[in-house]
mmCIF file of C-alpha atoms in Angstrom:
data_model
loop_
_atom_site.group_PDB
_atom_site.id
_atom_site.type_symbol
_atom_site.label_atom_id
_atom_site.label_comp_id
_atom_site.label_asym_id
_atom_site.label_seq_id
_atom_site.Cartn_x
_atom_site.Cartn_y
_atom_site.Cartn_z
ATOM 1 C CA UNK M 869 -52.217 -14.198 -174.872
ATOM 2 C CA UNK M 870 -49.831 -15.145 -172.360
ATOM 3 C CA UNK M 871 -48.819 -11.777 -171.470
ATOM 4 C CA UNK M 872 -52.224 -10.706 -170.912
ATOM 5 C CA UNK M 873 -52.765 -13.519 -168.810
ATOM 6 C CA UNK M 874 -49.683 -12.117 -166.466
ATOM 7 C CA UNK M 875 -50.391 -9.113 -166.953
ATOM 8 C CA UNK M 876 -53.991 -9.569 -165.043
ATOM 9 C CA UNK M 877 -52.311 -11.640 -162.568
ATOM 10 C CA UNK M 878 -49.868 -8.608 -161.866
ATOM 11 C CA UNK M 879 -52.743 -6.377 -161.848
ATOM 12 C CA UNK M 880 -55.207 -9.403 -159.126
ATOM 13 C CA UNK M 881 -51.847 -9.519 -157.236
ATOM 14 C CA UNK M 882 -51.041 -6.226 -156.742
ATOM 15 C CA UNK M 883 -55.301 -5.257 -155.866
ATOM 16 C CA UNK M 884 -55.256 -8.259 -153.605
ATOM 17 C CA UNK M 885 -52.068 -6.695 -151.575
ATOM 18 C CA UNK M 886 -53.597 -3.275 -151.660
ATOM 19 C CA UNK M 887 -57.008 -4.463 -150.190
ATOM 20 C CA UNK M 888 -55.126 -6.520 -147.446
ATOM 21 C CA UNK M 889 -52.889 -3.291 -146.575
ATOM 22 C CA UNK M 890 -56.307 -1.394 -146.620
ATOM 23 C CA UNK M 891 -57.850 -3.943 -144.204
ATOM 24 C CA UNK M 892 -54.812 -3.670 -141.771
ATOM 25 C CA UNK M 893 -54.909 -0.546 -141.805
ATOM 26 C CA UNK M 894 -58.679 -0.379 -141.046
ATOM 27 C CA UNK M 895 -58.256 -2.644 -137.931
ATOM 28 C CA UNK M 896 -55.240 -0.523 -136.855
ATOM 29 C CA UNK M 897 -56.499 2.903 -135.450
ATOM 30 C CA UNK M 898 -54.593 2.905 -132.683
ATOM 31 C CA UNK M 899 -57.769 4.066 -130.209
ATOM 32 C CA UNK M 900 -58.939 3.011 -127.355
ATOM 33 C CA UNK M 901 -62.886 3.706 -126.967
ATOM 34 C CA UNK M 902 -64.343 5.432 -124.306
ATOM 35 C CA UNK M 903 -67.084 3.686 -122.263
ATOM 36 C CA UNK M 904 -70.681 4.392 -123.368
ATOM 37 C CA UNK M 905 -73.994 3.942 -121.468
ATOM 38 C CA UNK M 906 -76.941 3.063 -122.996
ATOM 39 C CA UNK M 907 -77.572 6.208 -124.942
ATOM 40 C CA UNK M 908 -74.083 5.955 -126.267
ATOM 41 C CA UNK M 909 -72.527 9.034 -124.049
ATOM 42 C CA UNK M 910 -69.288 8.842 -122.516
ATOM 43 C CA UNK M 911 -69.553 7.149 -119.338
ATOM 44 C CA UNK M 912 -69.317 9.602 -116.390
ATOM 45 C CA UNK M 913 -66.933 8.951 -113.986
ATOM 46 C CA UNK M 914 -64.671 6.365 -116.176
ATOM 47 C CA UNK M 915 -61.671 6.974 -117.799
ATOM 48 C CA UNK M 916 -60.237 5.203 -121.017
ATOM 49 C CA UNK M 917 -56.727 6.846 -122.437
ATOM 50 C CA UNK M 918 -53.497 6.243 -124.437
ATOM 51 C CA UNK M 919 -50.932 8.772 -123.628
ATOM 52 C CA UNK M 920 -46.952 8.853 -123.190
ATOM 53 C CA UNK M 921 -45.455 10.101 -120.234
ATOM 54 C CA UNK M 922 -42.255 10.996 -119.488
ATOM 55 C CA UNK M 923 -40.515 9.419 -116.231
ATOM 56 C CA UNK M 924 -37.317 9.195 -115.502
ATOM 57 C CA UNK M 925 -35.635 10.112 -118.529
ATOM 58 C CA UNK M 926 -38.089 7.914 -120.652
ATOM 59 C CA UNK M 927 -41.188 7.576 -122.499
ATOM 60 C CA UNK M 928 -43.668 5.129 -120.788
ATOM 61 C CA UNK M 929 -46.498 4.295 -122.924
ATOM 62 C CA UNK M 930 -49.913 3.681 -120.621
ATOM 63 C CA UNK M 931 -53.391 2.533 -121.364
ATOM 64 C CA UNK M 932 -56.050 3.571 -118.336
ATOM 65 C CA UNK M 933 -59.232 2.592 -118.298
ATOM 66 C CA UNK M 934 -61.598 2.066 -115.746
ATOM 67 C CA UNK M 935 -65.549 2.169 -115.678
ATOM 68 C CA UNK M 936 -65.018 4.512 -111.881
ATOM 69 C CA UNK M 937 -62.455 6.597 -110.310
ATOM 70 C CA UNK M 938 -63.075 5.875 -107.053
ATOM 71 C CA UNK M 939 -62.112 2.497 -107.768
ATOM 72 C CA UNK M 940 -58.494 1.222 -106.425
ATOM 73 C CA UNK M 941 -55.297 1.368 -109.050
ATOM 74 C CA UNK M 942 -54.362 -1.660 -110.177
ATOM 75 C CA UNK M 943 -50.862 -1.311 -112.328
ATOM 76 C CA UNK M 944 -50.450 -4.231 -115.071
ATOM 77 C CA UNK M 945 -46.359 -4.713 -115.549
ATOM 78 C CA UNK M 946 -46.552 -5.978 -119.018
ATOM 79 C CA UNK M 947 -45.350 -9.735 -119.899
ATOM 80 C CA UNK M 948 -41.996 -10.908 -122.239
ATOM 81 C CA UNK M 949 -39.745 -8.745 -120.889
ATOM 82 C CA UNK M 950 -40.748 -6.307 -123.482
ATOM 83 C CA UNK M 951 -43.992 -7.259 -124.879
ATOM 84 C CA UNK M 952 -47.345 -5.339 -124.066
ATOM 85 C CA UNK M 953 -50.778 -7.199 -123.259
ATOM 86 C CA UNK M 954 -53.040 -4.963 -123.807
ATOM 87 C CA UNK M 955 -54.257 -6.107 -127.079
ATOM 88 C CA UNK M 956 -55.647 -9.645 -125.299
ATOM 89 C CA UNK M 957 -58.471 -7.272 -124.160
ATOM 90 C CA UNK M 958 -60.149 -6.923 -127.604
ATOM 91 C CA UNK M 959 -59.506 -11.329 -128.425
ATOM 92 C CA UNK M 960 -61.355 -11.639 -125.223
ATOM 93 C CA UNK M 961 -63.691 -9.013 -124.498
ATOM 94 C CA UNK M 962 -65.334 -11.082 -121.244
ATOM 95 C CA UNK M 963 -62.265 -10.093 -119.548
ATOM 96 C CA UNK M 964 -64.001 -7.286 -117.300
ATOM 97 C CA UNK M 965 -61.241 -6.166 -114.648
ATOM 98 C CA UNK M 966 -61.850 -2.721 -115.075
ATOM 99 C CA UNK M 967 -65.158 -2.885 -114.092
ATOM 100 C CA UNK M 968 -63.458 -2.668 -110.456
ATOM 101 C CA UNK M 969 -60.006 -1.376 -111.103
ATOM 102 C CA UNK M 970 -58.608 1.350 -113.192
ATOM 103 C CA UNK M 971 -56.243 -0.621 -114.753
ATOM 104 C CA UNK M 972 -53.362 0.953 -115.834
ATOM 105 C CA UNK M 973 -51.623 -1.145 -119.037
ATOM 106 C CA UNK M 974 -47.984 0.101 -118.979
ATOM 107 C CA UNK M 975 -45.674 -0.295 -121.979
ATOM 108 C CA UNK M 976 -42.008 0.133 -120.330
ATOM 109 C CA UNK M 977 -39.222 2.430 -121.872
ATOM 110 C CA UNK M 978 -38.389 0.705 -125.581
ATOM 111 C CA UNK M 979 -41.242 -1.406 -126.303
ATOM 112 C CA UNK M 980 -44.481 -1.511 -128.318
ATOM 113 C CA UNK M 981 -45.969 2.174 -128.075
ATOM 114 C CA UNK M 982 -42.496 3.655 -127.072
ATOM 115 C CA UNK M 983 -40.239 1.902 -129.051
ATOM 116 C CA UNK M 984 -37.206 4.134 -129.704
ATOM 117 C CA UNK M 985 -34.849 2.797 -132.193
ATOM 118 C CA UNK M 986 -32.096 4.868 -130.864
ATOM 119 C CA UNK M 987 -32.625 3.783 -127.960
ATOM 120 C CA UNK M 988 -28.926 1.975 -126.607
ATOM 121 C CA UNK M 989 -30.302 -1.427 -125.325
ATOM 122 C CA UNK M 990 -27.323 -1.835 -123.226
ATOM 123 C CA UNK M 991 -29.202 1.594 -121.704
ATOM 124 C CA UNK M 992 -32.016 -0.723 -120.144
ATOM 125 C CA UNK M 993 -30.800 -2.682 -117.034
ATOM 126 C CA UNK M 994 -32.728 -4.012 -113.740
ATOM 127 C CA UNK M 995 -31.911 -1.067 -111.761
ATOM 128 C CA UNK M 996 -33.385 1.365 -114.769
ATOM 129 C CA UNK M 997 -36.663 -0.567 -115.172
ATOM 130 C CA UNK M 998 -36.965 -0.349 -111.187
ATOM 131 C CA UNK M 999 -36.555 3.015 -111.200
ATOM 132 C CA UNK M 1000 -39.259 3.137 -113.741
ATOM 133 C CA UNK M 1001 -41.524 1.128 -111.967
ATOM 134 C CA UNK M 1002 -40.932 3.380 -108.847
ATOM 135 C CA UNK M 1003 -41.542 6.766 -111.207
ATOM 136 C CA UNK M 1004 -44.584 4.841 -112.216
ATOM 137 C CA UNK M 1005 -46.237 4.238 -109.250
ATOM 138 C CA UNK M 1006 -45.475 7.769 -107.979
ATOM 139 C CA UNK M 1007 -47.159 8.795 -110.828
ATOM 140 C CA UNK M 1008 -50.165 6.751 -110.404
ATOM 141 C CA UNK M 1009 -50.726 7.318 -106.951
ATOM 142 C CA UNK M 1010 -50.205 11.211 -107.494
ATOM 143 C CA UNK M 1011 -52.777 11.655 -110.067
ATOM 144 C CA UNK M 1012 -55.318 9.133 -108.493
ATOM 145 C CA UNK M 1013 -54.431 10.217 -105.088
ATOM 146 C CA UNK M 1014 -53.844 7.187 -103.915
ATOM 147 C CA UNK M 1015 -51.798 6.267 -100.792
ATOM 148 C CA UNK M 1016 -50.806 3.041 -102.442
ATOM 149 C CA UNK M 1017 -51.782 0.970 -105.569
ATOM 150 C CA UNK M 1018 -52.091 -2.484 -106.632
ATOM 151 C CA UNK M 1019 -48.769 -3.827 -108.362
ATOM 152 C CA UNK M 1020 -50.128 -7.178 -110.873
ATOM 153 C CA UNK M 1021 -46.778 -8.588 -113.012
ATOM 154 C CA UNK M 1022 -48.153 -10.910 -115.399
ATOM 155 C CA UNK M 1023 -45.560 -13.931 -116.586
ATOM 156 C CA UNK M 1024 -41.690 -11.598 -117.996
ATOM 157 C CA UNK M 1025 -43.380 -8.723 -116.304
ATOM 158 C CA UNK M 1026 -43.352 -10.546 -112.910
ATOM 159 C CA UNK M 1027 -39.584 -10.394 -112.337
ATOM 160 C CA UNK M 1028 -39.769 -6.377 -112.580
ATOM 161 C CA UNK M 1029 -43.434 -6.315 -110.317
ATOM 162 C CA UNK M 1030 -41.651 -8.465 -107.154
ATOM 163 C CA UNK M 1031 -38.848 -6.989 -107.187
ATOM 164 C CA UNK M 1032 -40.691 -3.413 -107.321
ATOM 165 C CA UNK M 1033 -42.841 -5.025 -104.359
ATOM 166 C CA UNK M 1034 -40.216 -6.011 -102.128
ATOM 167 C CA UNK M 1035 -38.321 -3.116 -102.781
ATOM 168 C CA UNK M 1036 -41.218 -0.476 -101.971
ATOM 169 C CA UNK M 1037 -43.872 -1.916 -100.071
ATOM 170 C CA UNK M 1038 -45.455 1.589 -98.803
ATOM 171 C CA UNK M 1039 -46.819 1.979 -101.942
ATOM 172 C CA UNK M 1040 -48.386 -1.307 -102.525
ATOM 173 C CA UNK M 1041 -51.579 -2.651 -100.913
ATOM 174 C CA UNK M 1042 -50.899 -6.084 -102.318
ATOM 175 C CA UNK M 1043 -48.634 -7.789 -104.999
ATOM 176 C CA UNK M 1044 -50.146 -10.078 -107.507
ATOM 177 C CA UNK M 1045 -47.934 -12.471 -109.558
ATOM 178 C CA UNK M 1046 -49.598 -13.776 -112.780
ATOM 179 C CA UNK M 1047 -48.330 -16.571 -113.992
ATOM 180 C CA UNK M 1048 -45.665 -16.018 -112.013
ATOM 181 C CA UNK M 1049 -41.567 -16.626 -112.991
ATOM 182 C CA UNK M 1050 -40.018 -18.903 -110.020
ATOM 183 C CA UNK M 1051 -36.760 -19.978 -110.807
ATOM 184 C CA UNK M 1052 -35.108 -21.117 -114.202
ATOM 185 C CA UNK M 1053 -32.876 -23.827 -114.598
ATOM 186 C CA UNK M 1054 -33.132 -27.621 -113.974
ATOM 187 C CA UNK M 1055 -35.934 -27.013 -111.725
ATOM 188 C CA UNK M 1056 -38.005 -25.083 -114.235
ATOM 189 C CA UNK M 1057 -37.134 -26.969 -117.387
ATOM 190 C CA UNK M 1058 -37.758 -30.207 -115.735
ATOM 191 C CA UNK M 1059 -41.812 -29.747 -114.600
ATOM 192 C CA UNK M 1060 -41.650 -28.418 -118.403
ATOM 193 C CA UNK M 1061 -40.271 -31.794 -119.863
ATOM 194 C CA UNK M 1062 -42.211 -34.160 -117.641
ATOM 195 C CA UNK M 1063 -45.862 -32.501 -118.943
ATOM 196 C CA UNK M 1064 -44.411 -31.960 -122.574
ATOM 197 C CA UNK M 1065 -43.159 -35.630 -122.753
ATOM 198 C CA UNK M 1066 -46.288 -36.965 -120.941
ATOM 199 C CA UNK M 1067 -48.934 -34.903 -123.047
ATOM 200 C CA UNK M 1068 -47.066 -36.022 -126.475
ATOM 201 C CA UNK M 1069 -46.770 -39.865 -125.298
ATOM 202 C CA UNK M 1070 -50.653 -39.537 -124.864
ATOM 203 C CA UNK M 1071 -51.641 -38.312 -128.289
ATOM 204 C CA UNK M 1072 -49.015 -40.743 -129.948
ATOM 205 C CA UNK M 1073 -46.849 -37.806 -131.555
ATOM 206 C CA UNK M 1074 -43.623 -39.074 -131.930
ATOM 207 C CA UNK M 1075 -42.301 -35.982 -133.907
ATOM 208 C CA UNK M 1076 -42.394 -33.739 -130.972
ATOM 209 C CA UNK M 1077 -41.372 -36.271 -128.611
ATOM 210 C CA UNK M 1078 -38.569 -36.653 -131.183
ATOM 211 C CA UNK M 1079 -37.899 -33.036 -131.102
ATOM 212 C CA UNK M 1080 -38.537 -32.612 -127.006
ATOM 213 C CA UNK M 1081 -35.288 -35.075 -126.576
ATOM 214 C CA UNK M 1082 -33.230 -33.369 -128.774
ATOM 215 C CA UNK M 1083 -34.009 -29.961 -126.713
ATOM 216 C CA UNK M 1084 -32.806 -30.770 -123.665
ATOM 217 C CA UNK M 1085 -29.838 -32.747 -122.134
ATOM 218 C CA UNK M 1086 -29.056 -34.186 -118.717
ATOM 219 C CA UNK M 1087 -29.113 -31.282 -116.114
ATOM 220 C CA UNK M 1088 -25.498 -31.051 -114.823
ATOM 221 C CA UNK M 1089 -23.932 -32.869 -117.322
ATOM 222 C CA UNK M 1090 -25.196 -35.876 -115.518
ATOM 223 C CA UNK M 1091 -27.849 -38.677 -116.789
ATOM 224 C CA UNK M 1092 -29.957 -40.824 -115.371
ATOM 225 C CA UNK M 1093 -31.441 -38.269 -112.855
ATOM 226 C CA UNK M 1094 -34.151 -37.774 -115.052
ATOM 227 C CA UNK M 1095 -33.481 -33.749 -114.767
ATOM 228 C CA UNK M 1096 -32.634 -31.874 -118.118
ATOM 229 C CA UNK M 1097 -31.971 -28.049 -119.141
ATOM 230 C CA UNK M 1098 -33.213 -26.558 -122.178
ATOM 231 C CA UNK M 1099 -30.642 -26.299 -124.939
ATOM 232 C CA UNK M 1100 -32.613 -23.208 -126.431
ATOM 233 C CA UNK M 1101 -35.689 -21.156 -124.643
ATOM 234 C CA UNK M 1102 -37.608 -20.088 -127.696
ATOM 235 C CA UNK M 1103 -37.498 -23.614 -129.290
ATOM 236 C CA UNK M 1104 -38.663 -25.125 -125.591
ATOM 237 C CA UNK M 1105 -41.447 -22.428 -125.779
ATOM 238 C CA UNK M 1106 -42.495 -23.397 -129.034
ATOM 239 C CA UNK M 1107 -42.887 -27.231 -127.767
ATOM 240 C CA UNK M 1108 -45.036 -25.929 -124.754
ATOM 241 C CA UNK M 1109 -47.567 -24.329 -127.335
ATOM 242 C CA UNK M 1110 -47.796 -27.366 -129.342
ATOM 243 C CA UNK M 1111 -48.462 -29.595 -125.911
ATOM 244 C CA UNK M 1112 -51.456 -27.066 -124.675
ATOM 245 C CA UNK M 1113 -49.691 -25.647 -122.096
ATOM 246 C CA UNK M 1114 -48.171 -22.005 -123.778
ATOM 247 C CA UNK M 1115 -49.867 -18.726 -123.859
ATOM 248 C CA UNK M 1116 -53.505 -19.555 -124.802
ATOM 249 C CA UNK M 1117 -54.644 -23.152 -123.605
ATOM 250 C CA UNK M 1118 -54.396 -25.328 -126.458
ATOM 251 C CA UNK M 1119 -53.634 -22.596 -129.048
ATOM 252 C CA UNK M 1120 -49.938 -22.307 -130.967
ATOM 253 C CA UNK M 1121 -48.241 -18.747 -131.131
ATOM 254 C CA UNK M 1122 -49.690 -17.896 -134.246
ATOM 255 C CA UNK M 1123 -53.377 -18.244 -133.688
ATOM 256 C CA UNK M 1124 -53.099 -17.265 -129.767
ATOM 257 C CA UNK M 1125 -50.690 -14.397 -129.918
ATOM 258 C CA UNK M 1126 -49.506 -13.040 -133.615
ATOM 259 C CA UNK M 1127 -53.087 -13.005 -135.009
ATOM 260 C CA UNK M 1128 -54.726 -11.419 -132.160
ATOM 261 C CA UNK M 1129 -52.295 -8.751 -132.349
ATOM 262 C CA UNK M 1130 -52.456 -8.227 -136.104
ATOM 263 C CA UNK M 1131 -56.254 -7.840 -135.891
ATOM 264 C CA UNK M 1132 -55.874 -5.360 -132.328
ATOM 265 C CA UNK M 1133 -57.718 -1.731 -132.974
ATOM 266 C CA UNK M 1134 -55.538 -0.162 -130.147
ATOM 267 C CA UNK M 1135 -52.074 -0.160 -131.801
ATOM 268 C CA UNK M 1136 -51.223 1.544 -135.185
ATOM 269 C CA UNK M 1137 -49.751 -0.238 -137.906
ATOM 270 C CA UNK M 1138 -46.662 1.826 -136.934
ATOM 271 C CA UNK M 1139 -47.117 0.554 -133.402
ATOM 272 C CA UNK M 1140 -47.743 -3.535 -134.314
ATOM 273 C CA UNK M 1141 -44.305 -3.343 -136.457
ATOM 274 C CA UNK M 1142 -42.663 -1.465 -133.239
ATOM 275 C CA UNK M 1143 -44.199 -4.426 -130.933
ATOM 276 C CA UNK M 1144 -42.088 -7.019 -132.486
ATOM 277 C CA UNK M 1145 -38.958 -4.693 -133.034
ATOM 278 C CA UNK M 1146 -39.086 -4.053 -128.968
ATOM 279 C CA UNK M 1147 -39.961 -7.329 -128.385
ATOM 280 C CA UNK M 1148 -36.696 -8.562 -130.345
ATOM 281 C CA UNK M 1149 -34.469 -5.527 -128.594
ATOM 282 C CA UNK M 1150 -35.224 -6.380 -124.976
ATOM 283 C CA UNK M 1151 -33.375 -10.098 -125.668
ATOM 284 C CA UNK M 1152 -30.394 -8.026 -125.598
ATOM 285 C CA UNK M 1153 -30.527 -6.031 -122.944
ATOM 286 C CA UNK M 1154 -28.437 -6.324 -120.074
ATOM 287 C CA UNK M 1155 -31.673 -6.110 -117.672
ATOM 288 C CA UNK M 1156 -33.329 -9.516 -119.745
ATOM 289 C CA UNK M 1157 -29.907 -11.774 -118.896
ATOM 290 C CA UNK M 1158 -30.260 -10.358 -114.948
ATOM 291 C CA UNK M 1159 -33.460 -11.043 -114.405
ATOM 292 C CA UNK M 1160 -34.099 -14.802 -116.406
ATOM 293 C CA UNK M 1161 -31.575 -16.313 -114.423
ATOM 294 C CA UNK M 1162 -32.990 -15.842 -111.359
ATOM 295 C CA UNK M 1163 -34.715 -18.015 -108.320
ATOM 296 C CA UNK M 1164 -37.066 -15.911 -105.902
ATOM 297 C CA UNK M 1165 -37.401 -18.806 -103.976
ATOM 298 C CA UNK M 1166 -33.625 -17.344 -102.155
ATOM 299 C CA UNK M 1167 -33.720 -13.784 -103.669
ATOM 300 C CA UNK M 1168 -37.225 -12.870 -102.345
ATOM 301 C CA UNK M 1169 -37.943 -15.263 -99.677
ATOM 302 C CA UNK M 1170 -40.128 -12.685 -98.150
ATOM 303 C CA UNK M 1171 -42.544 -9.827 -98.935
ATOM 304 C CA UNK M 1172 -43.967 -6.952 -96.443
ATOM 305 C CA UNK M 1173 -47.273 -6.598 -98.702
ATOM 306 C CA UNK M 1174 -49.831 -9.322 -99.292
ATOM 307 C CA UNK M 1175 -49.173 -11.770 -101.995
ATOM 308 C CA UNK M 1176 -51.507 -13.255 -104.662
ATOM 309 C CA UNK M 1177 -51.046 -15.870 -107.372
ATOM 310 C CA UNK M 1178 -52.651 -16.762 -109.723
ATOM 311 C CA UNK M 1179 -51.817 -19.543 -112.870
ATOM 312 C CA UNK M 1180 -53.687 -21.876 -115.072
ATOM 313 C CA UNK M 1181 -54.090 -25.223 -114.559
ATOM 314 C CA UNK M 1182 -52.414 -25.793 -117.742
ATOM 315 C CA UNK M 1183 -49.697 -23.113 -117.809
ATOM 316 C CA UNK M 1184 -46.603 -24.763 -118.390
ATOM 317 C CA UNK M 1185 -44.680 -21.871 -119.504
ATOM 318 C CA UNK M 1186 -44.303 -20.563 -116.055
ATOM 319 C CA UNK M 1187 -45.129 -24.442 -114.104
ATOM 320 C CA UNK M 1188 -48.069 -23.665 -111.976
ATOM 321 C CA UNK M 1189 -46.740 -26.321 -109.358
ATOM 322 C CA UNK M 1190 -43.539 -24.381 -109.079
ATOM 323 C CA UNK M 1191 -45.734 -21.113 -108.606
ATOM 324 C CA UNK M 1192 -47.611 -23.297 -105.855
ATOM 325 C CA UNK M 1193 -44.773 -24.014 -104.192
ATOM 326 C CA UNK M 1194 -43.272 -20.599 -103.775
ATOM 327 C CA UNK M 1195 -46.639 -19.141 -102.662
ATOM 328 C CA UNK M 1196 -46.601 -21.678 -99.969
ATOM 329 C CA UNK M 1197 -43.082 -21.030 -98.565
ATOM 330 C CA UNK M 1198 -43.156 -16.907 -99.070
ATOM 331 C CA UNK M 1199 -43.139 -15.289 -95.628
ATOM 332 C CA UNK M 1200 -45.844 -12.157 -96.172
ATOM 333 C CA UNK M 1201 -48.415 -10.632 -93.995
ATOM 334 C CA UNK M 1202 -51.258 -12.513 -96.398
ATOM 335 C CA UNK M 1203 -50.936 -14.771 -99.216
ATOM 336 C CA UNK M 1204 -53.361 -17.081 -101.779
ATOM 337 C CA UNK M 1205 -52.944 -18.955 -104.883
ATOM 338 C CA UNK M 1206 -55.437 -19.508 -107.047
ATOM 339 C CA UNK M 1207 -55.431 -22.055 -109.725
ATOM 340 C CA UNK M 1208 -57.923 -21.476 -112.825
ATOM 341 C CA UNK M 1209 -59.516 -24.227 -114.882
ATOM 342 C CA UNK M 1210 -59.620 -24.214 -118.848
ATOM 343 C CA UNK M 1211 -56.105 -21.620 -118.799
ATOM 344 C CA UNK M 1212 -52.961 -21.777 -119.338
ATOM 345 C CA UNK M 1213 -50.655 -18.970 -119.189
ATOM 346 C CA UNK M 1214 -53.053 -16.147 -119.629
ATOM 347 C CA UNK M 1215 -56.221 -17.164 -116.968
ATOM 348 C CA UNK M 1216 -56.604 -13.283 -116.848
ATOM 349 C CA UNK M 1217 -58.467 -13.652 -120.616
ATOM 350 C CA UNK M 1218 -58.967 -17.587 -121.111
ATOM 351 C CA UNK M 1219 -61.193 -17.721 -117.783
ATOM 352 C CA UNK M 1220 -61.385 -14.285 -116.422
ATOM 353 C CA UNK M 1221 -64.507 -14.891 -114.041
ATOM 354 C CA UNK M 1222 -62.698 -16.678 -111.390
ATOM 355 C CA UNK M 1223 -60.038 -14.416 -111.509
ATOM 356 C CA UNK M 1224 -61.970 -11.394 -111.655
ATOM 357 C CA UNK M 1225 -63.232 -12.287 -108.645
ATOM 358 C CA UNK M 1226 -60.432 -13.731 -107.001
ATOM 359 C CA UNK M 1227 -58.729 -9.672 -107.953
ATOM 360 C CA UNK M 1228 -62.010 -8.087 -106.097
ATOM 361 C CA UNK M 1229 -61.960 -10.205 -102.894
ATOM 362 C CA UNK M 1230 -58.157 -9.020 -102.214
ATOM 363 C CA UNK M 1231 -59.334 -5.229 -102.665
ATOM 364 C CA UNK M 1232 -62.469 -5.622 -100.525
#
């Protein structure tokens, strides 16, 4: 009796894995849908692809799409270093961008839909991924014929999109930093700590207050300043998630980040194990330790192109008030921050009517 009794639990087990592989698998197509109108025909005049170019010695994976051509190119540098965004669009389908940009969603050499496991990661340095962003842009602009695009970094992607920026300005009509990276260090970790340790006081959670002191110590080497350094990034990270102020307002990684991407129809099954894998490879690269240590408020004091921000009023992942700060001492020929209620680190999806708009009245 017994061994029947396993055996059926073998046989529920091994059905229940199969249907969940099946499901995955379902959700997992890899597509990208066209736009329809209201008799279900292809949109005319929009464009909505997944292709792999080759640029500079590299495959670049890029998502267009855009409901009309003759609207201006707007080129998304994707967020981590090394993780792609696109799949947000499907968890938050209000998100409506490319309603007045063809938005071009660009997976850089290595990661998600170009993942190359023999790729060398000591390959991928700054000067690499700039020439990339460079080969990029030309492409862009060629095929759209554009004189110049729009250049939007969003959070890790933000160190390649101002640099890119500042280094070619004739081909940008404006530079956008989304939840932009400042400056890393005391000054960064310490807006971090203040919100963490005030948010956790509030709510009476002595666990992560218990586990907020243990990941930092005294900036310097010095206490009593009240500034402090991380000990470990992806631990501080972690905390910021669990205080509301991470990737999705109020959400941990799991629900705001993993799941979505688990249940996205634009990446293969092939393509959701390669997100991680590239994810994981660009924390070794020799282009990830150049650009994390850096402060653009002395490297890129100044920019020749307009200059946008844009953060959520609870994104503590990249500080908004640090991003505030910058905005207001950058030297460029036009400038604005905006700061978005109910977001965090991604306004773009959490509250994309404000920023939408915010987008359309730089373009006008």
């Amino acid at each position: 009796m017994m061994v029947k009794i396993l055996l059926w639990a073998v046989v529920a087990l091994v059905l229940g894995l199969l249907i969940v592989t099946a499901l995955f698998a379902a959700v997992s197509s890899g597509r990208v849908e066209p736009y329809r109108d209201a008799d279900g025909k292809v949109l005319p005049g929009s464009i909505s692809e997944k292709i792999i170019v080759r640029l500079n010695g590299a495959d670049n994976g890029l998502i267009i799409r855009g409901k009309n051509l003759d609207n201006p190119v707007l080129l998304l540098v994707s967020s981590g270093p090394g993780t792609s965004d696109y799949f947000l669009n499907q968890a938050y389908p209000a998100m409506n961008l490319e309603e007045y940009f063809t938005v071009c969603w660009w997976d850089y050499r290595g990661m998600c839909m170009v993942y190359d496991r023999n790729l060398d990661p000591a390959s991928i340095t700054n000067e690499v991924i700039q020439q990339d962003t460079a080969a990029v842009t030309d492409y862009l602009k060629e095929r759209f014929h554009k004189d110049t695009i729009y250049l939007m970094g969003f959070s890790g992607g933000t160190h390649i999109a101002l640099e890119a920026a500042a280094r070619h300005p004739e081909s940008y009509a404006a530079y956008i930093g989304m939840a932009q990276a400042v400056t890393s260090g005391a000054d960064n970790d310490t807006v971090m700590y203040d919100f963490m340790k005030q948010v956790f006081t509030e709510r009476g959670d002595r666990k992560s207050l218990k586990k907020l002191e243990k990941s930092v110590e005294p900036a310097d080497g010095a206490s009593g300043s009240g500034r402090v350094v991380c000990r470990d990034w992806a631990s501080y990270v972690y905390l910021v998630h669990t205080a509301g102020g991470g990737t999705i307002k109020d959400k941990d990684e799991f629900h705001g980040i993993i799941i979505p991407i688990l249940k996205a129809r634009c990446y293969t099954v092939k393509e959701k194990m390669n997100y991680i894998r590239g994810m994981k490879m660009y924390r070794t690269t020799p282009f990830y330790d150049e650009v994390t240590r850096r402060d653009y408020r002395t490297l890129i004091p100044q920019l020749a192109v307009p200059a946008y921000f844009i953060s959520g009023e609870s994104d503590y992942n990249s500080p908004w008030p640090l991003v505030e700060d910058y905005c207001a001492m950058l030297a460029a020929p036009a400038k604005g921050f905006l700061k978005v209620p109910g977001a965090a680190h991604s306004p773009l999806w959490e509250n994309p009517e404000p920023v939408v708009e915010f987008l359309r009245s730089i373009s006008r």
